[in-house]
mmCIF file of C-alpha atoms in Angstrom:
data_model
loop_
_atom_site.group_PDB
_atom_site.id
_atom_site.type_symbol
_atom_site.label_atom_id
_atom_site.label_comp_id
_atom_site.label_asym_id
_atom_site.label_seq_id
_atom_site.Cartn_x
_atom_site.Cartn_y
_atom_site.Cartn_z
ATOM 1 C CA ALA A 1 -74.827 -16.308 2.385
ATOM 2 C CA GLU A 2 -78.432 -15.299 2.555
ATOM 3 C CA PRO A 3 -79.602 -12.555 0.394
ATOM 4 C CA ALA A 4 -79.995 -9.149 1.884
ATOM 5 C CA HIS A 5 -83.208 -7.079 1.928
ATOM 6 C CA PRO A 6 -82.220 -4.127 -0.185
ATOM 7 C CA TRP A 7 -83.104 -1.304 2.510
ATOM 8 C CA ASP A 8 -80.546 -2.899 4.895
ATOM 9 C CA ALA A 9 -77.565 -2.897 2.436
ATOM 10 C CA PRO A 10 -74.533 -1.069 4.030
ATOM 11 C CA GLN A 11 -73.186 1.266 0.976
ATOM 12 C CA ALA A 12 -70.389 0.251 -0.877
ATOM 13 C CA MET A 13 -70.875 -3.368 0.676
ATOM 14 C CA GLU A 14 -70.912 -6.919 -1.778
ATOM 15 C CA ASN A 15 -72.621 -9.881 -0.637
ATOM 16 C CA GLU A 16 -70.330 -12.811 -0.124
ATOM 17 C CA GLY A 17 -71.311 -14.709 -3.161
ATOM 18 C CA SER A 18 -70.926 -11.730 -5.714
ATOM 19 C CA ALA A 19 -67.741 -11.406 -8.079
ATOM 20 C CA LYS A 20 -66.136 -8.824 -5.872
ATOM 21 C CA ALA A 21 -66.235 -10.309 -3.231
ATOM 22 C CA ARG A 22 -64.865 -13.650 -4.714
ATOM 23 C CA LEU A 23 -62.134 -11.630 -6.576
ATOM 24 C CA ALA A 24 -61.376 -9.590 -3.161
ATOM 25 C CA ALA A 25 -60.926 -13.474 -1.427
ATOM 26 C CA ARG A 26 -58.736 -14.618 -4.246
ATOM 27 C CA ILE A 27 -56.241 -11.597 -3.625
ATOM 28 C CA ALA A 28 -56.148 -12.003 0.165
ATOM 29 C CA ARG A 29 -55.430 -15.746 -0.154
ATOM 30 C CA PHE A 30 -52.890 -15.315 -2.755
ATOM 31 C CA VAL A 31 -51.069 -12.654 -0.410
ATOM 32 C CA ARG A 32 -51.645 -15.130 2.266
ATOM 33 C CA HIS A 33 -49.852 -18.471 0.273
ATOM 34 C CA GLU A 34 -47.093 -15.867 -1.013
ATOM 35 C CA ILE A 35 -46.178 -14.960 2.851
ATOM 36 C CA GLU A 36 -46.373 -18.427 4.272
ATOM 37 C CA THR A 37 -44.470 -20.302 1.486
ATOM 38 C CA GLY A 38 -41.563 -16.991 1.841
ATOM 39 C CA ALA A 39 -41.673 -15.537 -1.587
ATOM 40 C CA ALA A 40 -38.444 -14.136 -2.282
ATOM 41 C CA VAL A 41 -38.422 -10.530 -2.283
ATOM 42 C CA TRP A 42 -34.700 -8.513 -2.874
ATOM 43 C CA GLU A 43 -33.442 -5.675 -0.727
ATOM 44 C CA ASN A 44 -30.100 -4.400 -0.686
ATOM 45 C CA GLY A 45 -29.130 -6.564 -2.988
ATOM 46 C CA LYS A 46 -30.280 -9.590 -0.828
ATOM 47 C CA GLN A 47 -33.038 -12.189 -0.704
ATOM 48 C CA ARG A 48 -35.316 -12.269 1.760
ATOM 49 C CA PRO A 49 -38.750 -13.582 2.764
ATOM 50 C CA ALA A 50 -42.223 -11.548 1.879
ATOM 51 C CA GLN A 51 -43.751 -10.015 4.266
ATOM 52 C CA PRO A 52 -47.319 -7.795 4.305
ATOM 53 C CA GLY A 53 -45.297 -4.438 3.452
ATOM 54 C CA ASP A 54 -43.939 -5.782 0.208
ATOM 55 C CA PHE A 55 -47.423 -6.144 -0.945
ATOM 56 C CA LEU A 56 -49.022 -3.131 -2.836
ATOM 57 C CA ILE A 57 -52.886 -3.432 -4.464
ATOM 58 C CA LEU A 58 -53.736 -0.957 -6.864
ATOM 59 C CA VAL A 59 -57.440 -0.463 -7.675
ATOM 60 C CA ARG A 60 -59.698 1.471 -10.366
ATOM 61 C CA GLY A 61 -61.367 3.411 -7.676
ATOM 62 C CA ARG A 62 -62.719 3.397 -4.047
ATOM 63 C CA THR A 63 -66.318 2.956 -4.775
ATOM 64 C CA GLY A 64 -68.369 0.045 -6.114
ATOM 65 C CA GLY A 65 -67.281 -2.559 -3.272
ATOM 66 C CA LEU A 66 -64.302 -4.145 -4.301
ATOM 67 C CA PHE A 67 -62.190 -1.812 -2.920
ATOM 68 C CA ASP A 68 -63.871 -1.944 0.999
ATOM 69 C CA GLY A 69 -64.106 -5.990 0.124
ATOM 70 C CA ILE A 70 -60.420 -6.279 -0.596
ATOM 71 C CA LEU A 71 -59.728 -4.279 3.003
ATOM 72 C CA GLN A 72 -62.124 -6.720 4.680
ATOM 73 C CA ALA A 73 -60.571 -9.885 2.998
ATOM 74 C CA LEU A 74 -57.158 -9.008 4.022
ATOM 75 C CA LYS A 75 -58.278 -8.700 7.891
ATOM 76 C CA ARG A 76 -60.273 -11.980 7.498
ATOM 77 C CA GLU A 77 -56.585 -13.140 6.649
ATOM 78 C CA ASN A 78 -54.953 -11.510 9.654
ATOM 79 C CA ILE A 79 -52.651 -9.679 7.072
ATOM 80 C CA PRO A 80 -51.821 -6.276 8.416
ATOM 81 C CA VAL A 81 -53.419 -3.583 5.748
ATOM 82 C CA ALA A 82 -52.173 0.017 6.077
ATOM 83 C CA GLY A 83 -55.950 0.911 4.530
ATOM 84 C CA ALA A 84 -57.169 3.503 2.636
ATOM 85 C CA ASP A 85 -54.493 6.092 1.395
ATOM 86 C CA ARG A 86 -57.537 8.882 1.202
ATOM 87 C CA ILE A 87 -60.511 8.629 2.903
ATOM 88 C CA LYS A 88 -63.714 10.995 2.021
ATOM 89 C CA LEU A 89 -65.017 11.493 4.976
ATOM 90 C CA LEU A 90 -68.484 12.331 4.163
ATOM 91 C CA ASP A 91 -69.196 9.100 2.508
ATOM 92 C CA SER A 92 -68.909 7.162 5.400
ATOM 93 C CA LEU A 93 -71.909 6.156 7.526
ATOM 94 C CA ALA A 94 -70.143 6.542 10.672
ATOM 95 C CA VAL A 95 -68.727 9.537 10.342
ATOM 96 C CA GLN A 96 -72.041 10.702 9.014
ATOM 97 C CA ASP A 97 -73.404 9.661 12.533
ATOM 98 C CA LEU A 98 -71.271 11.697 14.187
ATOM 99 C CA LEU A 99 -71.628 14.685 12.669
ATOM 100 C CA ASN A 100 -75.065 14.210 12.869
ATOM 101 C CA LEU A 101 -74.328 14.615 16.733
ATOM 102 C CA ALA A 102 -72.982 17.983 15.753
ATOM 103 C CA ARG A 103 -76.151 18.675 13.859
ATOM 104 C CA PHE A 104 -78.454 17.916 16.206
ATOM 105 C CA ALA A 105 -76.698 20.101 19.492
ATOM 106 C CA LEU A 106 -76.351 23.131 17.131
ATOM 107 C CA CYS A 107 -80.045 22.390 16.038
ATOM 108 C CA PRO A 108 -82.197 20.228 18.028
ATOM 109 C CA GLU A 109 -85.201 21.149 15.785
ATOM 110 C CA ASP A 110 -83.944 19.550 13.284
ATOM 111 C CA ASP A 111 -86.150 16.283 13.154
ATOM 112 C CA LEU A 112 -84.473 14.572 9.765
ATOM 113 C CA THR A 113 -81.146 14.315 11.808
ATOM 114 C CA LEU A 114 -82.934 13.380 14.901
ATOM 115 C CA ALA A 115 -84.434 10.604 13.451
ATOM 116 C CA GLU A 116 -81.135 9.501 11.744
ATOM 117 C CA ILE A 117 -79.388 9.425 14.995
ATOM 118 C CA LEU A 118 -82.106 7.038 16.550
ATOM 119 C CA LYS A 119 -81.648 4.564 13.687
ATOM 120 C CA GLY A 120 -77.759 4.916 13.887
ATOM 121 C CA PRO A 121 -75.524 3.062 16.265
ATOM 122 C CA PHE A 122 -76.103 5.193 19.074
ATOM 123 C CA GLY A 123 -79.812 4.282 19.266
ATOM 124 C CA ALA A 124 -79.009 1.093 21.171
ATOM 125 C CA TYR A 125 -80.773 0.073 23.949
ATOM 126 C CA MET A 126 -80.807 -3.659 26.252
ATOM 127 C CA ALA A 127 -83.743 -6.111 26.093
ATOM 128 C CA GLY A 128 -82.650 -8.288 28.927
ATOM 129 C CA SER A 129 -79.635 -9.370 28.221
ATOM 130 C CA GLU A 130 -79.306 -8.944 24.615
ATOM 131 C CA GLN A 131 -78.075 -5.392 22.903
ATOM 132 C CA LYS A 132 -80.875 -4.138 19.949
ATOM 133 C CA TRP A 133 -81.449 -0.573 17.982
ATOM 134 C CA LEU A 134 -84.188 1.247 17.743
ATOM 135 C CA ASP A 135 -85.622 0.625 14.050
ATOM 136 C CA ASP A 136 -88.592 1.896 11.496
ATOM 137 C CA GLU A 137 -91.234 0.902 14.138
ATOM 138 C CA HIS A 138 -90.148 2.426 17.133
ATOM 139 C CA LEU A 139 -89.528 5.605 14.835
ATOM 140 C CA PHE A 140 -92.876 5.560 13.469
ATOM 141 C CA ALA A 141 -94.519 4.991 17.020
ATOM 142 C CA LEU A 142 -92.481 8.421 18.304
ATOM 143 C CA ALA A 143 -92.903 10.637 14.950
ATOM 144 C CA ASN A 144 -96.353 9.559 14.129
ATOM 145 C CA PRO A 145 -98.403 11.046 16.693
ATOM 146 C CA ARG A 146 -96.290 13.941 17.780
ATOM 147 C CA LYS A 147 -97.885 17.295 17.662
ATOM 148 C CA GLY A 148 -94.457 19.127 16.976
ATOM 149 C CA HIS A 149 -90.755 18.748 16.506
ATOM 150 C CA LEU A 150 -89.672 14.832 17.269
ATOM 151 C CA TRP A 151 -87.097 16.168 20.063
ATOM 152 C CA PRO A 152 -90.169 17.035 22.603
ATOM 153 C CA ALA A 153 -91.822 13.780 21.590
ATOM 154 C CA LEU A 154 -88.654 11.786 22.484
ATOM 155 C CA GLN A 155 -88.199 14.014 25.820
ATOM 156 C CA ALA A 156 -91.781 13.002 26.408
ATOM 157 C CA ALA A 157 -91.769 9.233 25.574
ATOM 158 C CA THR A 158 -92.197 6.871 28.315
ATOM 159 C CA GLU A 159 -91.239 3.818 26.558
ATOM 160 C CA PRO A 160 -87.887 2.309 28.375
ATOM 161 C CA HIS A 161 -85.652 1.663 24.463
ATOM 162 C CA PHE A 162 -86.119 5.130 24.418
ATOM 163 C CA THR A 163 -84.326 6.364 27.721
ATOM 164 C CA PRO A 164 -80.509 5.682 26.828
ATOM 165 C CA ILE A 165 -80.718 7.561 23.605
ATOM 166 C CA ARG A 166 -82.751 10.566 25.452
ATOM 167 C CA THR A 167 -80.094 10.457 28.236
ATOM 168 C CA PHE A 168 -77.293 10.645 25.809
ATOM 169 C CA LEU A 169 -78.688 13.079 23.657
ATOM 170 C CA GLU A 170 -79.362 15.691 26.531
ATOM 171 C CA ASP A 171 -75.465 15.135 27.473
ATOM 172 C CA VAL A 172 -74.712 16.011 23.522
ATOM 173 C CA LEU A 173 -76.896 19.160 24.280
ATOM 174 C CA ALA A 174 -75.399 20.301 27.635
ATOM 175 C CA ARG A 175 -71.623 19.525 25.594
ATOM 176 C CA ARG A 176 -72.606 21.841 22.423
ATOM 177 C CA HIS A 177 -70.411 24.910 23.632
ATOM 178 C CA THR A 178 -67.168 22.397 24.402
ATOM 179 C CA PRO A 179 -64.202 22.116 21.228
ATOM 180 C CA PRO A 180 -64.787 19.716 18.507
ATOM 181 C CA TYR A 181 -62.225 17.138 19.316
ATOM 182 C CA GLU A 182 -63.613 17.571 23.042
ATOM 183 C CA PHE A 183 -67.326 16.793 21.831
ATOM 184 C CA LEU A 184 -66.524 14.032 19.594
ATOM 185 C CA THR A 185 -64.511 12.131 22.258
ATOM 186 C CA HIS A 186 -66.707 12.469 24.859
ATOM 187 C CA ALA A 187 -69.427 10.984 22.670
ATOM 188 C CA LEU A 188 -67.425 8.099 21.852
ATOM 189 C CA GLU A 189 -66.134 7.400 24.983
ATOM 190 C CA ARG A 190 -67.809 8.595 27.912
ATOM 191 C CA GLY A 191 -71.414 9.409 26.411
ATOM 192 C CA GLN A 192 -74.034 8.698 29.177
ATOM 193 C CA GLY A 193 -76.975 6.742 29.136
ATOM 194 C CA LEU A 194 -75.337 4.377 26.168
ATOM 195 C CA PRO A 195 -75.736 0.728 26.845
ATOM 196 C CA ARG A 196 -71.599 0.444 25.728
ATOM 197 C CA PRO A 197 -69.536 3.434 24.958
ATOM 198 C CA GLY A 198 -69.784 5.072 21.602
ATOM 199 C CA TRP A 199 -66.979 3.422 19.948
ATOM 200 C CA GLU A 200 -68.530 -0.141 20.693
ATOM 201 C CA LEU A 201 -71.283 0.207 19.409
ATOM 202 C CA VAL A 202 -70.069 2.135 16.012
ATOM 203 C CA LEU A 203 -67.737 -1.087 15.571
ATOM 204 C CA SER A 204 -70.574 -3.568 16.361
ATOM 205 C CA ARG A 205 -72.689 -1.735 13.780
ATOM 206 C CA PHE A 206 -70.581 -1.035 11.055
ATOM 207 C CA GLY A 207 -67.496 -2.996 11.662
ATOM 208 C CA GLY A 208 -63.897 -2.612 11.884
ATOM 209 C CA PRO A 209 -63.531 -0.620 8.333
ATOM 210 C CA ALA A 210 -65.488 2.031 10.337
ATOM 211 C CA ARG A 211 -62.349 2.667 12.786
ATOM 212 C CA GLU A 212 -60.523 4.364 9.903
ATOM 213 C CA PRO A 213 -62.658 7.028 8.723
ATOM 214 C CA VAL A 214 -63.930 7.793 12.514
ATOM 215 C CA THR A 215 -60.274 8.089 13.492
ATOM 216 C CA ALA A 216 -59.875 10.459 10.773
ATOM 217 C CA LEU A 217 -62.456 12.826 12.029
ATOM 218 C CA ILE A 218 -60.819 12.795 15.265
ATOM 219 C CA ASP A 219 -57.401 13.817 13.915
ATOM 220 C CA ARG A 220 -59.150 16.226 11.980
ATOM 221 C CA ALA A 221 -60.928 17.758 14.891
ATOM 222 C CA ALA A 222 -57.557 17.732 17.171
ATOM 223 C CA ALA A 223 -56.057 19.615 14.382
ATOM 224 C CA PHE A 224 -59.066 22.123 13.537
ATOM 225 C CA ASP A 225 -58.757 22.741 17.717
ATOM 226 C CA ALA A 226 -55.060 23.995 17.065
ATOM 227 C CA ASP A 227 -55.476 26.333 14.531
ATOM 228 C CA GLN A 228 -59.256 27.615 14.672
ATOM 229 C CA PRO A 229 -62.035 28.990 17.374
ATOM 230 C CA PRO A 230 -63.218 25.633 19.059
ATOM 231 C CA SER A 231 -66.503 26.313 17.557
ATOM 232 C CA ILE A 232 -68.572 22.906 16.669
ATOM 233 C CA GLN A 233 -70.338 24.783 14.178
ATOM 234 C CA LEU A 234 -67.183 26.232 12.453
ATOM 235 C CA PHE A 235 -65.845 22.720 12.441
ATOM 236 C CA LEU A 236 -69.063 21.550 11.003
ATOM 237 C CA ASN A 237 -68.915 24.053 7.882
ATOM 238 C CA ALA A 238 -65.167 23.116 7.485
ATOM 239 C CA ILE A 239 -65.716 19.508 6.721
ATOM 240 C CA GLU A 240 -68.994 20.052 4.781
ATOM 241 C CA ARG A 241 -67.318 22.827 2.803
ATOM 242 C CA ARG A 242 -64.247 20.976 1.883
ATOM 243 C CA GLY A 243 -65.668 17.480 1.607
ATOM 244 C CA GLY A 244 -63.626 16.157 4.411
ATOM 245 C CA GLU A 245 -61.255 14.300 2.070
#
């Protein structure tokens, strides 16, 4: 694999030639071989062929790249895997991008949060028939000449690549008083202005491993709405204070 530029490297990821990635691939191939050759498993005193659910993989920790690498290698081998038994939501970039929408809705003057949104999965636009994302050059061209906050500069921008994210964020602001579950699911499924549904943009940017933590965040929002006042600010505070585990 081509060596990645360090600024483009996602957190907790390894390139395909690293020792951890090779180990993860060996584990996945071993599991696939055991299933295909019908390795025997005892159940209720009888033998039967092994199934994916018969395998348990123990790791020393969930950080460092091996844990995510094993999950990805199993999925590449089309082996069903339950995934992580414990997720730290705040460690997921996809979750942080969704929480940034809540932070922006509460305080549009937070320039750093808006800059992160612009460079995240929701900063997608169409260049002809090709989907692209806003990058450092777009952000610098918008932020450098501004006289005040970044949001008014984005509202005044005339470049067509800023139109989808501006329309989307205007819709986000308009929905800042909705319950957390409705706020998040609307952004993922029916966000206005985006070239594709938010779910597709998140998975396109971060891949399949992003689905589990994002789904866990949505589940937390649904549970929060059932027990607490339906406030985005209270929900954001609860996630940040408790670490979102």
